[in-house]
CSV table of C-alpha atoms in Angstrom, one decimal:
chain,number,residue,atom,x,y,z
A,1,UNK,CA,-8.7,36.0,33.6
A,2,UNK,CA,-5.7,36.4,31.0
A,3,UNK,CA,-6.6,33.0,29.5
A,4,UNK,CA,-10.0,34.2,28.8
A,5,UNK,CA,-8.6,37.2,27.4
A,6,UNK,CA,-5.9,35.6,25.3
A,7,UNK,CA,-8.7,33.3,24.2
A,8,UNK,CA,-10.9,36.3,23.1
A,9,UNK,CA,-8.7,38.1,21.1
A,10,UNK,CA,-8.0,34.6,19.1
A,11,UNK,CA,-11.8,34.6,18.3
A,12,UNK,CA,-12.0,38.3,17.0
A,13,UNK,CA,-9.1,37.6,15.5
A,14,UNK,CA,-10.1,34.6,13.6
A,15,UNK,CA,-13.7,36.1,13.2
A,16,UNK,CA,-11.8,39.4,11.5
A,17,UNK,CA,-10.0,37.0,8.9
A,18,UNK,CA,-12.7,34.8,8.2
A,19,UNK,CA,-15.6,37.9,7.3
A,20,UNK,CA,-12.4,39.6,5.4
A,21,UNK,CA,-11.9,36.5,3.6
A,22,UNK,CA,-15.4,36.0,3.0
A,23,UNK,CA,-15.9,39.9,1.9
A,24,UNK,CA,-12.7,39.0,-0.6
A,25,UNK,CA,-14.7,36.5,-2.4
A,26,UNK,CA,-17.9,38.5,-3.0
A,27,UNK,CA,-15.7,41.3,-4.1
A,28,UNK,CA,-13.7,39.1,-6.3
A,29,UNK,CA,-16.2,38.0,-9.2
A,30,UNK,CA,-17.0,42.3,-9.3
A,31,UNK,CA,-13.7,42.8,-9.7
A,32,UNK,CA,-13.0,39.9,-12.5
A,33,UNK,CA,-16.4,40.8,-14.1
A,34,UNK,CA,-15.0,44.9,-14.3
A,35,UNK,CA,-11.9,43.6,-16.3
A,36,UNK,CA,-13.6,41.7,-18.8
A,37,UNK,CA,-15.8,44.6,-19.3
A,38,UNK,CA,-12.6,46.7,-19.5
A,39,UNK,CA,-10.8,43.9,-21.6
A,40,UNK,CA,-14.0,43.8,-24.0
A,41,UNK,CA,-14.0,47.3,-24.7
A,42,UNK,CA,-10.3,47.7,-25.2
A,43,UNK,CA,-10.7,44.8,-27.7
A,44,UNK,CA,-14.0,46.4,-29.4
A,45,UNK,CA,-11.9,49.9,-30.0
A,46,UNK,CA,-8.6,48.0,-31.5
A,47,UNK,CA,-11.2,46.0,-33.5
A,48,UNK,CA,-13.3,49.6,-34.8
A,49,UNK,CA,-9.9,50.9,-35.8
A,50,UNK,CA,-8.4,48.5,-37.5
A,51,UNK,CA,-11.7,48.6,-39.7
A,52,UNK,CA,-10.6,52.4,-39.9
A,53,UNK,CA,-7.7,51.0,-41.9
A,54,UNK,CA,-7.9,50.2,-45.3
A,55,UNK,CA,-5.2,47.5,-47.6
A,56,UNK,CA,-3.9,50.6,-50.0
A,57,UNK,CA,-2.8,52.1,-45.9
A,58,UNK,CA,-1.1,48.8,-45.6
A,59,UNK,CA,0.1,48.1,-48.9
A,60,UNK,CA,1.9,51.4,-49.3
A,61,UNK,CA,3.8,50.5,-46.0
A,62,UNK,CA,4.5,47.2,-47.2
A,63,UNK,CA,5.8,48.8,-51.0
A,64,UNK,CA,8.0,51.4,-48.8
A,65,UNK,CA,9.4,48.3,-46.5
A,66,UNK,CA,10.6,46.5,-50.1
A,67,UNK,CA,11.8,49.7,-51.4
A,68,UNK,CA,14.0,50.2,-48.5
A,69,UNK,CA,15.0,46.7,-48.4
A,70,UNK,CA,16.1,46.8,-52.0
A,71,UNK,CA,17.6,50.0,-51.3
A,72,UNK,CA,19.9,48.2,-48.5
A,73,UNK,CA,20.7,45.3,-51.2
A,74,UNK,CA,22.0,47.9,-53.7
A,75,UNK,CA,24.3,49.7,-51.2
A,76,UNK,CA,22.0,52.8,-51.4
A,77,UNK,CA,22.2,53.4,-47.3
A,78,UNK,CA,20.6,56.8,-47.6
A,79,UNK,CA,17.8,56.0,-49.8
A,80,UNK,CA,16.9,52.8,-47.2
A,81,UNK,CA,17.1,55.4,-44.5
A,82,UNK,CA,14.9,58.0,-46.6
A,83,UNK,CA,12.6,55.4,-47.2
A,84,UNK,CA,12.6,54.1,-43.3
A,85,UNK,CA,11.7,57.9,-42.6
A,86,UNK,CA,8.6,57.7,-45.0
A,87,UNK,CA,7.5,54.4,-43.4
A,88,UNK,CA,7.2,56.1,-40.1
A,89,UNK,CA,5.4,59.1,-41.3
A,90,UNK,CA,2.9,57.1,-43.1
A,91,UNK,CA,2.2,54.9,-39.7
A,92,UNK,CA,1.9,58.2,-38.1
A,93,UNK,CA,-0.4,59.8,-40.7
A,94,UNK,CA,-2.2,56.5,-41.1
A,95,UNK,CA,-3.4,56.6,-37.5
A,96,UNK,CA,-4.1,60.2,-37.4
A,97,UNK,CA,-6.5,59.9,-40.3
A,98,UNK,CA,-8.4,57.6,-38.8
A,99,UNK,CA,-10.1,59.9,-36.3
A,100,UNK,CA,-9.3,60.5,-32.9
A,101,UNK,CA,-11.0,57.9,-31.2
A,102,UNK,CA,-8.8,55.6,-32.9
A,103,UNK,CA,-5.2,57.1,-32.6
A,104,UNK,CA,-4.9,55.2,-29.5
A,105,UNK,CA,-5.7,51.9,-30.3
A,106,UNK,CA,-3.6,52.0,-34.0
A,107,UNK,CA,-0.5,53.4,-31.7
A,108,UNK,CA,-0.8,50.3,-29.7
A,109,UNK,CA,-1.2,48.2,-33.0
A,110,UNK,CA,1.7,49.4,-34.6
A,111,UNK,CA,3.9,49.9,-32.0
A,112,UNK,CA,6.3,46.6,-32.5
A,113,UNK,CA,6.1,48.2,-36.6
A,114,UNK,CA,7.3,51.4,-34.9
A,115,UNK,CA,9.7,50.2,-32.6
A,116,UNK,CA,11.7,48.2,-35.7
A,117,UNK,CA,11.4,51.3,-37.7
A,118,UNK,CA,13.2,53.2,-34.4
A,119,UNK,CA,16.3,50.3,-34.5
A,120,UNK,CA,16.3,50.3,-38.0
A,121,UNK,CA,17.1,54.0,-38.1
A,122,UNK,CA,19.9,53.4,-35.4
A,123,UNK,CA,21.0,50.4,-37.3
A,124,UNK,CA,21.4,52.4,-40.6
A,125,UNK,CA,23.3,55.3,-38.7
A,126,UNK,CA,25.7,53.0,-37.0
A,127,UNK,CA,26.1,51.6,-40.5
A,128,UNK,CA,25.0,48.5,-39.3
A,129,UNK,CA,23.3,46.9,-42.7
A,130,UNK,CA,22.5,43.4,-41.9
A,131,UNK,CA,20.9,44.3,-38.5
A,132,UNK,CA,18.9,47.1,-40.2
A,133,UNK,CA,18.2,44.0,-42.9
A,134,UNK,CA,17.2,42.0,-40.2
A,135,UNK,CA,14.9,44.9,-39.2
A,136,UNK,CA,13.2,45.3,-42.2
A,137,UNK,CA,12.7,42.1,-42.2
A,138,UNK,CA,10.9,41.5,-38.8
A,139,UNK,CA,8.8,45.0,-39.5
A,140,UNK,CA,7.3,43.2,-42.7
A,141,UNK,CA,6.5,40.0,-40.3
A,142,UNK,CA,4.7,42.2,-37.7
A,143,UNK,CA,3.4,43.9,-41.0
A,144,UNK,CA,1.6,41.2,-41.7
A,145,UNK,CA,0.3,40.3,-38.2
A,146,UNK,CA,-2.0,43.2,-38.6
A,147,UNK,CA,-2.9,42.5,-42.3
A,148,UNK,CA,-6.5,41.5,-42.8
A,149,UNK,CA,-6.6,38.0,-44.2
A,150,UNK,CA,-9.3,37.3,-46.7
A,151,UNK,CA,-11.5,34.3,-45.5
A,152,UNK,CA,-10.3,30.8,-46.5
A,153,UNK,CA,-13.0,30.5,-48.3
A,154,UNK,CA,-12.0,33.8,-50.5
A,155,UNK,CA,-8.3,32.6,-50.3
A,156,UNK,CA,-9.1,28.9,-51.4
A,157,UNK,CA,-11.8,30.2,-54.7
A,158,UNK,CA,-9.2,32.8,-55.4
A,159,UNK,CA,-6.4,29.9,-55.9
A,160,UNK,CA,-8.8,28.1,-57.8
A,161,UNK,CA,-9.5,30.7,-60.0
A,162,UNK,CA,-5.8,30.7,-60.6
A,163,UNK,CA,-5.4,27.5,-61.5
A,164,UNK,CA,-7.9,27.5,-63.7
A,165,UNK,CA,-6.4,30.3,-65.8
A,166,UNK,CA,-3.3,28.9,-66.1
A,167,UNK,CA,-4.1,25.1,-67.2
A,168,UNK,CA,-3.2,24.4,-70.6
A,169,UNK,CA,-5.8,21.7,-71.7
């Protein structure tokens, strides 16, 4: 009687794991096709604001990073750290003007910008030039991560164009 026991509480058991592993694969492909829908529409929103975001936005950041760059070359610590400042208000105002459906997204996107800017700025009070140099430098590189490229075909006519003004035949 306790065999047959024993020998029916195996069977439910292995009964339960097989219809919870079977209920795990049906649930499975919902659960992969609600992050893909998550995954498209967190991609579709950084996509609609960067579109928000126009090269003069960009540029002006870029024109601010060489200024405070220069700045650190010349030995002019508080002018790098003035211009650092102006940086990270124009990020800030950048994404704030671009509606409030897209604040959230352009944070994301410019967080590694931001987060240089942060250890610039403690660089440049610990007096630590070459680090905030290095800084700069990496914020420009993640600066232009985010920059729109023009097509190659653009890029490649543009060149041509180029060349073609400055041939002396």
């Amino acid at each position: 009687m306790k065999l047959d026991n024993l020998l029916i509480v195996i069977a439910a058991t292995t009964l339960l794991t097989i219809a919870t592993i079977a209920a795990n694969q049906m649930l499975l492909p919902l659960t992969q096709q609600e992050a893909v829908a998550q995954n498209t529409t967190t991609t579709n929103q950084t996509q609609a604001a960067m579109a928000a975001i126009t090269q003069a936005d960009l540029d002006s950041i870029a024109d601010d990073l060489t200024a405070a760059t220069e700045a650190l070359l010349s030995n002019d610590t508080t002018d790098a750290y003035n211009t650092v400042n102006s940086i990270d208000h124009k990020l800030f105002d950048t994404a704030n003007d671009q509606g409030e459906q897209n604040i959230k997204p352009l944070i994301q996107i410019f967080k590694p910008l931001q987060d240089n800017i942060d250890s610039t700025r403690d660089a440049l009070r610990n007096n630590d030039t070459a680090n905030a140099l290095q800084l700069l430098n990496s914020t420009d590189a993640e600066l232009l991560k985010i920059t729109p490229q023009p097509p190659v075909e653009e890029s490649q006519e543009e060149e041509e164009a180029a060349t073609e003004g400055n041939s002396t035949e």
